[in-house]
Coordinates of C-alpha atoms in Angstrom, one line a residue:
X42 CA -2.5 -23.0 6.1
X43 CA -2.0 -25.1 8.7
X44 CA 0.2 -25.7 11.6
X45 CA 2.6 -28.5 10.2
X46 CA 2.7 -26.3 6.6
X47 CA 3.3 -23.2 8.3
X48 CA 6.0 -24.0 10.2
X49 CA 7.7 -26.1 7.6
X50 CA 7.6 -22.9 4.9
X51 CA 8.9 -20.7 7.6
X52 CA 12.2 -23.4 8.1
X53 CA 12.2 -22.7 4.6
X54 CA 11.9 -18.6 4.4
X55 CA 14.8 -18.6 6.9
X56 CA 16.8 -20.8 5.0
X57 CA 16.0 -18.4 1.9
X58 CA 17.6 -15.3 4.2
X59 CA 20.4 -18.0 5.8
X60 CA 21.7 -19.0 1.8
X61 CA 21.1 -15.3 0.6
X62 CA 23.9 -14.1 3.4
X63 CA 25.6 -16.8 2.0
X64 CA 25.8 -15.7 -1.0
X65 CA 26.4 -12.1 0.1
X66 CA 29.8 -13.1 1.9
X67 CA 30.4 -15.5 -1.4
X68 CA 30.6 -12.2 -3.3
X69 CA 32.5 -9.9 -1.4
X70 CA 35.3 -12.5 -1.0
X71 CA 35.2 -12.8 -4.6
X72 CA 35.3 -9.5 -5.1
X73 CA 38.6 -9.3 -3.1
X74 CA 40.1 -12.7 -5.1
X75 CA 39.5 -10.3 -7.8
X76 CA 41.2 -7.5 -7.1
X77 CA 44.6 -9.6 -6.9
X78 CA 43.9 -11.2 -10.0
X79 CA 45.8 -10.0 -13.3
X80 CA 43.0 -8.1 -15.6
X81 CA 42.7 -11.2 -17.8
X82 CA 40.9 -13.3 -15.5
X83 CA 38.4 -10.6 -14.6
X84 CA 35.6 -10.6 -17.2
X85 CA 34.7 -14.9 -16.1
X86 CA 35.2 -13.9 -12.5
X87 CA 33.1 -10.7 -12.8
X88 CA 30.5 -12.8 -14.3
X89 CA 30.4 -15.2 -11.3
X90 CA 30.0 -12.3 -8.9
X91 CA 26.9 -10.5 -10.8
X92 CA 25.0 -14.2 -10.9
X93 CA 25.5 -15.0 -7.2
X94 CA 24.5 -11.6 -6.4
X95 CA 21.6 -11.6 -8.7
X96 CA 20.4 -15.3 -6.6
X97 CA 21.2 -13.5 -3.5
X98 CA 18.5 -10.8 -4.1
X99 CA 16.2 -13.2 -5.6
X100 CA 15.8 -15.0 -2.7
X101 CA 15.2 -12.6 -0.5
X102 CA 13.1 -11.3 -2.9
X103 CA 11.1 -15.1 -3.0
X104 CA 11.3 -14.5 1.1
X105 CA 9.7 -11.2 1.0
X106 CA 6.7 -12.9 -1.4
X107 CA 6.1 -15.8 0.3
X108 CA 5.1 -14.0 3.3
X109 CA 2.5 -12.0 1.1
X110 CA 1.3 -15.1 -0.9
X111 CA 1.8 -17.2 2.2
X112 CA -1.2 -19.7 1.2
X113 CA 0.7 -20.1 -1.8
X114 CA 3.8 -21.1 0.2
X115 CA 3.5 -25.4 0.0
X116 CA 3.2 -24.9 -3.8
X117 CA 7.4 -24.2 -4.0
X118 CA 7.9 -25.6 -1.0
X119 CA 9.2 -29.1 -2.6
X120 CA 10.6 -26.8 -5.2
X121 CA 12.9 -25.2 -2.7
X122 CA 14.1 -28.4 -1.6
X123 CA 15.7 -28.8 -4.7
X124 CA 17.4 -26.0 -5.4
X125 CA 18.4 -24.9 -1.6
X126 CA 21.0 -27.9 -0.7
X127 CA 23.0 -27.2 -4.1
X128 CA 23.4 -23.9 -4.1
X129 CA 24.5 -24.1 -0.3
X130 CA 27.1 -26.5 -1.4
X131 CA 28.1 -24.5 -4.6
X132 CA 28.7 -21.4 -1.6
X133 CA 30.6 -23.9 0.4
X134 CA 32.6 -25.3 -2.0
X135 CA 33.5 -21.9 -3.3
X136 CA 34.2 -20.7 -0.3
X137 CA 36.6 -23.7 0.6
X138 CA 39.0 -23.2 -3.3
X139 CA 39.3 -19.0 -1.6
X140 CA 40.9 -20.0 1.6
X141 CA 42.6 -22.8 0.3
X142 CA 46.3 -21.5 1.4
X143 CA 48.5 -24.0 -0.3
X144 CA 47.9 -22.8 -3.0
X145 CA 48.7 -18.8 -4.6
X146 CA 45.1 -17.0 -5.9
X147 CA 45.4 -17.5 -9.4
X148 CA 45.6 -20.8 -8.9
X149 CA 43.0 -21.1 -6.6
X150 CA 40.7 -19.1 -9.4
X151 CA 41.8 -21.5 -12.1
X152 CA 41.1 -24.7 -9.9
X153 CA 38.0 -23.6 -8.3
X154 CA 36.9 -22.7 -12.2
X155 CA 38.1 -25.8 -13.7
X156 CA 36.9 -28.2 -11.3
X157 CA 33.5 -26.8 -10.5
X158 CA 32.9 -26.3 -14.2
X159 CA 33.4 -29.9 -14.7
X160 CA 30.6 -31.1 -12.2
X161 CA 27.9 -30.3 -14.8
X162 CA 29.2 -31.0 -18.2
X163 CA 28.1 -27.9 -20.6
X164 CA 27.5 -25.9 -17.2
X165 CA 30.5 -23.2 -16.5
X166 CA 30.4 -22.2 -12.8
X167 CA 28.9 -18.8 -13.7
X168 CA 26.4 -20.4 -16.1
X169 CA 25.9 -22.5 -13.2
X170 CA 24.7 -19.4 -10.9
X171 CA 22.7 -18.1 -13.8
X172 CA 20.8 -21.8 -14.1
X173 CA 20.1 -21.6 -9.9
X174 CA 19.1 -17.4 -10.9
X175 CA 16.7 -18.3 -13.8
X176 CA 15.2 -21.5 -11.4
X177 CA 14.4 -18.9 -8.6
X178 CA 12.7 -16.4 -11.0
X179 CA 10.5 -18.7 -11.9
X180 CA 9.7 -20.1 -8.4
X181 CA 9.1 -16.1 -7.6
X182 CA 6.5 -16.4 -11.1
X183 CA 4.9 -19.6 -9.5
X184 CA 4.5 -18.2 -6.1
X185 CA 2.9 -15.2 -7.4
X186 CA 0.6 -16.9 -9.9
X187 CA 2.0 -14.5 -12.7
X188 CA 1.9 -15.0 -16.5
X189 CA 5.6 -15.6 -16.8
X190 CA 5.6 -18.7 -15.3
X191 CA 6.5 -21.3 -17.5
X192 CA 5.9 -24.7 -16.5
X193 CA 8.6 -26.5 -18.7
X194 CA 10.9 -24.1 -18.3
X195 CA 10.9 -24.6 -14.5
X196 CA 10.6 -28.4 -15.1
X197 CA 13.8 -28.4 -17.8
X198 CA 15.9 -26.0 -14.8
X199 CA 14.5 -28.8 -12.0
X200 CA 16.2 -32.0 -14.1
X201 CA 19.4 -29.6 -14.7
X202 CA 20.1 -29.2 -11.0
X203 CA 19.0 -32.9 -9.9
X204 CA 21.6 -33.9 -12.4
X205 CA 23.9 -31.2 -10.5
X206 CA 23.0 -32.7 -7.1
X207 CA 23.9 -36.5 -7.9
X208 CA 27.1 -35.5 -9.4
X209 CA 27.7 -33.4 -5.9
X210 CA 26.8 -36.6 -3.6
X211 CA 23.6 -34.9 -2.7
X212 CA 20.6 -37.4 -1.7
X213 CA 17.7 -36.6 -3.8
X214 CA 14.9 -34.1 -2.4
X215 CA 11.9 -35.6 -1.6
X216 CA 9.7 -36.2 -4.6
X217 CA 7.3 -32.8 -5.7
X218 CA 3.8 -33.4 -4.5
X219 CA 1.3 -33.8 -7.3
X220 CA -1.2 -32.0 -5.0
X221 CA 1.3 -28.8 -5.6
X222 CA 2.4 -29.2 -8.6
X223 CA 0.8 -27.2 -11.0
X224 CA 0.7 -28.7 -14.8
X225 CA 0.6 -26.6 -18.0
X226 CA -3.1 -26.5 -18.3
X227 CA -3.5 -25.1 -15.1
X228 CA -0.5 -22.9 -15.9
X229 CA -2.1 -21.6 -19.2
X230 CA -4.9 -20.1 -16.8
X231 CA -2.3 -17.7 -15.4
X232 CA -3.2 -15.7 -18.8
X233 CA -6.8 -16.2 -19.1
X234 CA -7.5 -14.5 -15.5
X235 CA -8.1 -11.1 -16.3
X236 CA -5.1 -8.7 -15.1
X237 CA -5.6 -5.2 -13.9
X238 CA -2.8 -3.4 -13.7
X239 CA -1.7 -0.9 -11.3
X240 CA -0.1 2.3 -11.9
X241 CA 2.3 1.9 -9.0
X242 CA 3.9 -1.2 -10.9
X243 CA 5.1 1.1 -13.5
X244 CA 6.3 3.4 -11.2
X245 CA 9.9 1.9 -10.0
X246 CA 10.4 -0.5 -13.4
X247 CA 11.0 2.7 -15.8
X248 CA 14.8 3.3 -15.8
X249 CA 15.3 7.0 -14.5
X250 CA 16.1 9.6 -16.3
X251 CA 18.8 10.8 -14.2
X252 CA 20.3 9.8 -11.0
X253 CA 21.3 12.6 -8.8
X254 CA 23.0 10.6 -5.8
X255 CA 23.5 12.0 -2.6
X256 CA 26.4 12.6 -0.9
X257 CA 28.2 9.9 1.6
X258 CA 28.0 12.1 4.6
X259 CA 24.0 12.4 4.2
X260 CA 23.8 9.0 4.1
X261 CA 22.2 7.1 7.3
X262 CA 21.5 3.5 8.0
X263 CA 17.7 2.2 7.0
X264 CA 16.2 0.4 9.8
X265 CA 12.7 -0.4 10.9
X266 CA 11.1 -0.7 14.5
X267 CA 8.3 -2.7 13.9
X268 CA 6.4 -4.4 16.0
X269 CA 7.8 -7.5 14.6
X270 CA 6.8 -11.1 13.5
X271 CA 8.4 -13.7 12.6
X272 CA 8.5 -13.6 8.1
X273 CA 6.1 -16.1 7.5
X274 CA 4.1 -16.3 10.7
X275 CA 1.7 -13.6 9.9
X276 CA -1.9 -14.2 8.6
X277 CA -2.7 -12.8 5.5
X278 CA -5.7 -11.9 3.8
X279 CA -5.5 -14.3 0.4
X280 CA -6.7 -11.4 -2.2
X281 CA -2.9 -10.0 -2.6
X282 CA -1.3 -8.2 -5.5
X283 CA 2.3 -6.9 -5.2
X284 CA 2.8 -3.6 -6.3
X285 CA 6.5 -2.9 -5.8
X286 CA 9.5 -3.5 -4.1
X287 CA 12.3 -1.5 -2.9
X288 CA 15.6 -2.8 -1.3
X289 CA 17.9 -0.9 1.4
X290 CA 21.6 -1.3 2.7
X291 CA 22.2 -3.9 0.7
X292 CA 18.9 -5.7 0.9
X293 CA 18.9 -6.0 4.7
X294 CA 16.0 -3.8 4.6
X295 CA 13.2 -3.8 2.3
X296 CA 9.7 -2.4 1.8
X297 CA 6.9 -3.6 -0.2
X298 CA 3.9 -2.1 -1.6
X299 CA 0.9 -4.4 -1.8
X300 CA -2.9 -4.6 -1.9
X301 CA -4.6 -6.9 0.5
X302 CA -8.7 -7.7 0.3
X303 CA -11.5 -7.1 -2.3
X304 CA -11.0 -3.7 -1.3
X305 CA -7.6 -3.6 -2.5
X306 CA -6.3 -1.5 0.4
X307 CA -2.9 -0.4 0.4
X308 CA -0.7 -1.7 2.5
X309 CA 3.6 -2.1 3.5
X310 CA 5.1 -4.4 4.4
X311 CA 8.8 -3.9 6.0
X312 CA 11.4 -6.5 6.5
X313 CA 14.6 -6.6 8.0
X314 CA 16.9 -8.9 9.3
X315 CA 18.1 -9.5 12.6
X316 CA 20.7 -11.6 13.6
X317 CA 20.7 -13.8 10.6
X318 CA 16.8 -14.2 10.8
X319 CA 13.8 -12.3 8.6
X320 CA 11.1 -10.2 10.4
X321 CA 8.2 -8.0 9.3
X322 CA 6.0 -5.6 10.2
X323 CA 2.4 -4.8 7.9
X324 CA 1.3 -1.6 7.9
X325 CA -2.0 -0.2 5.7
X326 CA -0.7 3.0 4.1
X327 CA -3.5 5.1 6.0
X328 CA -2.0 3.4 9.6
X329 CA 1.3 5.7 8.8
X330 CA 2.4 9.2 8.8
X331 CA 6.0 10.4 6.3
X332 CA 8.1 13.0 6.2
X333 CA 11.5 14.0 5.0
X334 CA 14.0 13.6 8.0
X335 CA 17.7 14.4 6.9
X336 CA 18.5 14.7 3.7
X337 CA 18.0 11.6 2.1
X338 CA 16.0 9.6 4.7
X339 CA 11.9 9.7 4.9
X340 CA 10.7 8.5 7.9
X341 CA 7.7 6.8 8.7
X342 CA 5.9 6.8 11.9
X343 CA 2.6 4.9 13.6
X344 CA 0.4 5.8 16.5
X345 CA 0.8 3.8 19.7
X346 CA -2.5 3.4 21.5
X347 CA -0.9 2.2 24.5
X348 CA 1.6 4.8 25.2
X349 CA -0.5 7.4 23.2
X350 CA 2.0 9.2 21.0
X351 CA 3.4 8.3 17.3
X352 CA 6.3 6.3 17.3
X353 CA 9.1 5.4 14.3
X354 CA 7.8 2.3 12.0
X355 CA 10.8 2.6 9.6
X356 CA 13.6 5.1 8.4
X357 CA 14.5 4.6 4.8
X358 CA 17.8 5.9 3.4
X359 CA 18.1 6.3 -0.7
X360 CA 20.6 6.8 -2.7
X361 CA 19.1 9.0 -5.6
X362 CA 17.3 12.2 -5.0
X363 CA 14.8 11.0 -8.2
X364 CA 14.0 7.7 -6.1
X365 CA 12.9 9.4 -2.9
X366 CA 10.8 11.5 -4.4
X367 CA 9.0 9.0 -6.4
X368 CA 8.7 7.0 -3.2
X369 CA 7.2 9.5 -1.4
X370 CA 4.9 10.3 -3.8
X371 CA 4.0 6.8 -4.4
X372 CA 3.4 6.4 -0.7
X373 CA 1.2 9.5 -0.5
X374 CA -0.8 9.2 -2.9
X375 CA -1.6 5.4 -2.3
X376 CA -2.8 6.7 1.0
X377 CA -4.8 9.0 0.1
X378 CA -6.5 7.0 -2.5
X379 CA -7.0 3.7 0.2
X380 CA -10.4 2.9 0.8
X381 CA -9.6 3.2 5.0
X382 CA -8.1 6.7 4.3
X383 CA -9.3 9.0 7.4
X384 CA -7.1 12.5 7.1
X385 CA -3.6 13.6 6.0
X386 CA -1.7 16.5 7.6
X387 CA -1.5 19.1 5.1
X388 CA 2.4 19.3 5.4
X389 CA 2.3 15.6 3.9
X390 CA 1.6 16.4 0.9
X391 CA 5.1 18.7 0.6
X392 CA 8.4 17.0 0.7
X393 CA 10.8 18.9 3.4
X394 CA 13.7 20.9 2.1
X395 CA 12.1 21.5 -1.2
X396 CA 11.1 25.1 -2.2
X397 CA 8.5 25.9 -4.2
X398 CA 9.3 28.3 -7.3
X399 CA 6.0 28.6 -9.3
X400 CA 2.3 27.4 -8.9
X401 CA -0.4 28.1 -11.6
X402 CA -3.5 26.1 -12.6
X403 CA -3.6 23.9 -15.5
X404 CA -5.9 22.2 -17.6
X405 CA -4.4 18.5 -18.0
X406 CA -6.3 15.2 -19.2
X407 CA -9.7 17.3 -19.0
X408 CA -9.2 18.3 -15.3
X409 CA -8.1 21.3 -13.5
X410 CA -4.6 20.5 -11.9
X411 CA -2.8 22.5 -9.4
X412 CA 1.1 22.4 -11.2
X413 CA 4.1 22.9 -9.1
X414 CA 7.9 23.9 -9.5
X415 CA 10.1 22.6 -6.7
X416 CA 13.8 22.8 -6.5
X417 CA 15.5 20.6 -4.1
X418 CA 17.8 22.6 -1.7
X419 CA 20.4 19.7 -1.0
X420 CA 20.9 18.9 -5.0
X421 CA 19.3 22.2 -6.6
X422 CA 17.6 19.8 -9.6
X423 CA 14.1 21.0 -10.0
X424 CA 10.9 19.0 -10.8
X425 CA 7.6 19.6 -12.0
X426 CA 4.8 18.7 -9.5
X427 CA 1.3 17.9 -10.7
X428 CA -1.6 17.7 -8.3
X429 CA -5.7 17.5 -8.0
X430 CA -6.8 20.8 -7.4
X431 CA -9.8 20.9 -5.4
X432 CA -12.4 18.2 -4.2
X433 CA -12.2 15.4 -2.2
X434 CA -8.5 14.5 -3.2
X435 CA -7.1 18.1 -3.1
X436 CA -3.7 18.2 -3.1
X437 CA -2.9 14.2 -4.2
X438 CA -0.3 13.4 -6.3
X439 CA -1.1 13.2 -9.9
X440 CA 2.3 13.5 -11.6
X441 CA 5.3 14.3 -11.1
X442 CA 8.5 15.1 -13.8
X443 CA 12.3 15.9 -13.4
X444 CA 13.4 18.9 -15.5
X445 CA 16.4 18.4 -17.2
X446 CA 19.9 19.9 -15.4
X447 CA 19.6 23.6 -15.6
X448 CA 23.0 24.5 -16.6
X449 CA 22.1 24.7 -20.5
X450 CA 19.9 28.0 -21.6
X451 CA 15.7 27.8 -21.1
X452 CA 14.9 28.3 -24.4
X453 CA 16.7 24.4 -24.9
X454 CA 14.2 22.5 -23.4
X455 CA 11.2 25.0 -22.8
X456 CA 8.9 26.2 -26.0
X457 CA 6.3 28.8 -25.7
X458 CA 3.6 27.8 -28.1
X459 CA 0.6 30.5 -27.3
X460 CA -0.4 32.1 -24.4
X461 CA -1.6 29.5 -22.9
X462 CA 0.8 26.5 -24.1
X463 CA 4.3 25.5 -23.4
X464 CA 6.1 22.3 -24.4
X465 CA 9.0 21.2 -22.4
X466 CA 11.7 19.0 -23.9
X467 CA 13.0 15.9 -22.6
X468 CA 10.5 15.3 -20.1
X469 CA 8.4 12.2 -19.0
X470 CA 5.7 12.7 -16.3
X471 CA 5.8 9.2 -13.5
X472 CA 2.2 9.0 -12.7
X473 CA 0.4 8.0 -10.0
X474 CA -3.3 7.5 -11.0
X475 CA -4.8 4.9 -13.8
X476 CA -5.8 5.9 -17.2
X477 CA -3.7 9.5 -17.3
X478 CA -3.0 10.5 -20.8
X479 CA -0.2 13.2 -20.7
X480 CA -0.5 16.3 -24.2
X481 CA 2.4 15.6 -25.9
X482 CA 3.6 17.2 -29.3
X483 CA 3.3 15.1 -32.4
X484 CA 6.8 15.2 -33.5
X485 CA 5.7 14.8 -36.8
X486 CA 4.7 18.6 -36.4
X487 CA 7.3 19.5 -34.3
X488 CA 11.7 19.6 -34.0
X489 CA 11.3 17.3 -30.7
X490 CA 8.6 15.0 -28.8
X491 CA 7.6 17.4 -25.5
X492 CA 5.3 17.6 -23.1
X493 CA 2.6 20.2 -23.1
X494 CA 1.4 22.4 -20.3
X495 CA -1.8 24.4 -21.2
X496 CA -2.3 27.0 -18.4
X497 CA -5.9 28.8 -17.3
X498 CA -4.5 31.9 -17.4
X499 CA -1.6 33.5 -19.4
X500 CA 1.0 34.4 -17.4
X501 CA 5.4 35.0 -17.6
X502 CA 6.0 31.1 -17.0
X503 CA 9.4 29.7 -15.9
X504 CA 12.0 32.6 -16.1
X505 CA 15.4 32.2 -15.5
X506 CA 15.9 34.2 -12.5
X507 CA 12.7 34.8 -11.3
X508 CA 12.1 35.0 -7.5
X509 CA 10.9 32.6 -5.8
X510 CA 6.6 32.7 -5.9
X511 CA 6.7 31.1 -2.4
X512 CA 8.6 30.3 0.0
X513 CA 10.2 27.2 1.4
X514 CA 7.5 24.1 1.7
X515 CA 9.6 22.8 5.0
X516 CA 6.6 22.0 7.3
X517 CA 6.4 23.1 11.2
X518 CA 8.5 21.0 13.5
X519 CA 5.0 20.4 15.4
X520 CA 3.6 17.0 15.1
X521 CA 0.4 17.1 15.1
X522 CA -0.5 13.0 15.3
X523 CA -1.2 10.4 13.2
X524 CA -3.9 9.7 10.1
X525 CA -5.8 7.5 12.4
X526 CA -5.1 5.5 16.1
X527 CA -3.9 1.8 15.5
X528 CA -6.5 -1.1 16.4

């Protein structure tokens, strides 16, 4: 990309970040107009909040993209032109009805409603939000070349908010490039390129299936340490795909999984913003170290040739004990499977503050597996823990599961089927490796669908109050360096 284009899509990133703390601010004050508001306007003003909230994400979300598909920036760079103006102004306008004194709230509600809604005839101001929500999703589709991008759809949403700008007073954008603009035949081979997907896209998309939050006090702010660059200045490789994306505090921090080359190495990308403005840092997944630090903060770390010592690349603070540990695992084993992988320290592989109750051999998906019981000392939930047993990739991820709360009796959720066999109730293994097939029970055969465990070797499996078969997996304090020294 070149100079002129560069700098232009980076004007453009930042004003992505500049109209998504807009809309930020937006919210929270209507969040407080709506708390002095009699319960009958609540369900139209509720509405308005979720859709500016949802455009807030998604254009930090289109921010985040752009700097991983950044040759693919000028394609919704005219695109963003359209949409950016008007939705400052709807932020504006909005913003100017809240503060209007002279007049009490509700009436400020009911004039900002009234009045705004009549811009766009049909359009209600939330349906407004949800018309600039569905136009950024698909910009996000069109950036990232993927097969939910649907040409007229963005093309019907484009006339929608031109009509919305002229009834506003706002000059038209400048007309979309035909170089950039990409028509339905060249749309339609979105779905003939073949698609390969990734296990880690499944990962974070599957609702959980319980959220054990942590509490308040064990909370800390996310932040990352870089070294920084400007979002949208860095040079990227053009053989991308986007694996995941997580959001912190609010979506002032986030991290993004990727692949980057014909190698496909895996890669993170952190951004956070300063001051108003987007930065990131790249990292490939073998570049970093993790650990559990606190209770609900894993913290990454880098090596520093020039000072010679690892230093913090990024502290992460999650909400849900379930999430953590899938992004650790996630992280891990993406390392360990990257073509650039060098070594892992063995305490890696163990999430801190977790002890380990049981550990036998199974056979799983034709392979010997090494499983796991951990129980989490800050929340006490327990999870099953799936890993390769020996070779190469001994001790990677494989799967993990969260048992269900242990305050109802065993024989609930846990079936003994032989000696060797168990099938445990309301359980669905996240994995992280392509083409696992988990034994379940046909539940045409049985009272419930479960997942089944065949073990090597009979043994007494998952008693009540059985002692512990190991003791606490919390690593040494001694740091022993990082994977490998950074270029």
């Amino acid at each position: 990309m070149d100079v002129i284009t560069r700098e232009v899509g980076s004007s453009l990133l930042n004003g992505c970040c500049l109209e998504a703390e807009r809309a930020r601010i937006v919210s929270l004050s209507l969040e407080g107009l709506c708390l002095s508001l009699p319960e009958k306007f609540h369900a139209h003003l509720k509405g308005l909040i979720q859709q500016i909230q949802l455009c807030h994400q998604m254009l930090l979300t289109i921010a985040d993209l752009s700097q991983l598909h950044i040759a693919r920036v000028p394609v919704v760079t005219d695109y963003l032109n359209v949409i950016l103006p008007c939705f400052s102004r709807s932020l504006r306008d909005i913003t100017d009805f809240v503060q209007n004194r002279s007049l009490d709230k509700e009436h400020r509600w009911r004039k900002m409603y009234h009045v705004m809604s009549e811009e766009l005839p049909g359009t209600p101001l939330p349906a407004r939000f949800a018309m600039y929500h569905a136009f950024l999703d698909m910009l996000k589709h069109l950036l990232t070349k993927s097969p939910e991008f649907d040409m007229n759809g963005l093309e019907t949403l484009r006339i929608r908010i031109y009509q919305l700008r002229e009834a506003r007073g706002i000059p038209p954008p400048s007309p979309i490039h035909q170089d950039h603009l990409i028509r339905q035949q060249k749309a339609m081979a979105f779905w003939e390129q073949e698609t390969n997907t990734h296990w880690a896209e499944d990962i974070f998309t599957r609702p959980l299936p319980s959220r054990t939050e942590f509490k308040r006090s064990h909370r800390f702010f996310s932040r990352a340490y870089g070294p920084f660059r400007r979002l949208g200045s860095i040079d990227m490789l053009s053989d991308i795909k986007t694996l995941a994306k997580r959001t912190f505090d609010d979506d002032k921090v986030s991290v993004t999984f990727f692949l980057q080359g014909l190698d496909e190495i895996p890669s993170l990308m952190v951004r956070q913003i300063h001051s108003g403005e987007p930065w990131a840092a790249i990292k490939g997944a073998h570049e970093l170290c993790i650990k559990r630090d606190f209770d609900s903060r894993l913290t990454f770390t880098r090596w520093s040739v020039s000072e010679g010592r690892t230093k913090p690349w990024a502290q992460l603070t999650f909400i849900t004990w379930e999430e953590m540990v899938l992004f650790y695992c996630t992280f891990v084993c993406l390392k360990v499977r990257s073509p650039m992988f060098v070594n892992i320290r063995e305490e890696e592989y163990d999430i801190r503050k977790e002890t380990k109750l049981f550990q036998a051999q199974i056979f799983d998906d034709g392979f010997n597996h090494c499983l796991k019981v951990y129980e989490d000392a800050l929340t006490k939930r327990r999870r099953l823990h799936a890993a390769v047993w020996d070779g190469p990739l001994k001790g990677c991820p494989v799967w993990t599961a969260f048992l269900p709360d242990q305050k109802g009796p065993l024989r609930s959720w846990l079936l003994r089927k032989t000696s060797h066999v168990v099938a445990i109730r309301d359980v669905s293994p996240y994995v992280f490796c392509n083409n696992y097939r988990a034994s379940t029970t046909d539940p045409r055969q049985s009272k419930f669908h479960a997942l089944e465990l065949e073990f090597t070797h009979s043994q007494e499996l998952f008693e009540e109050q059985a002692p512990p078969s190991a003791t606490s997996s919390e690593p040494s304090e001694h740091d022993t360096g990082p994977s490998v020294e950074e270029s």
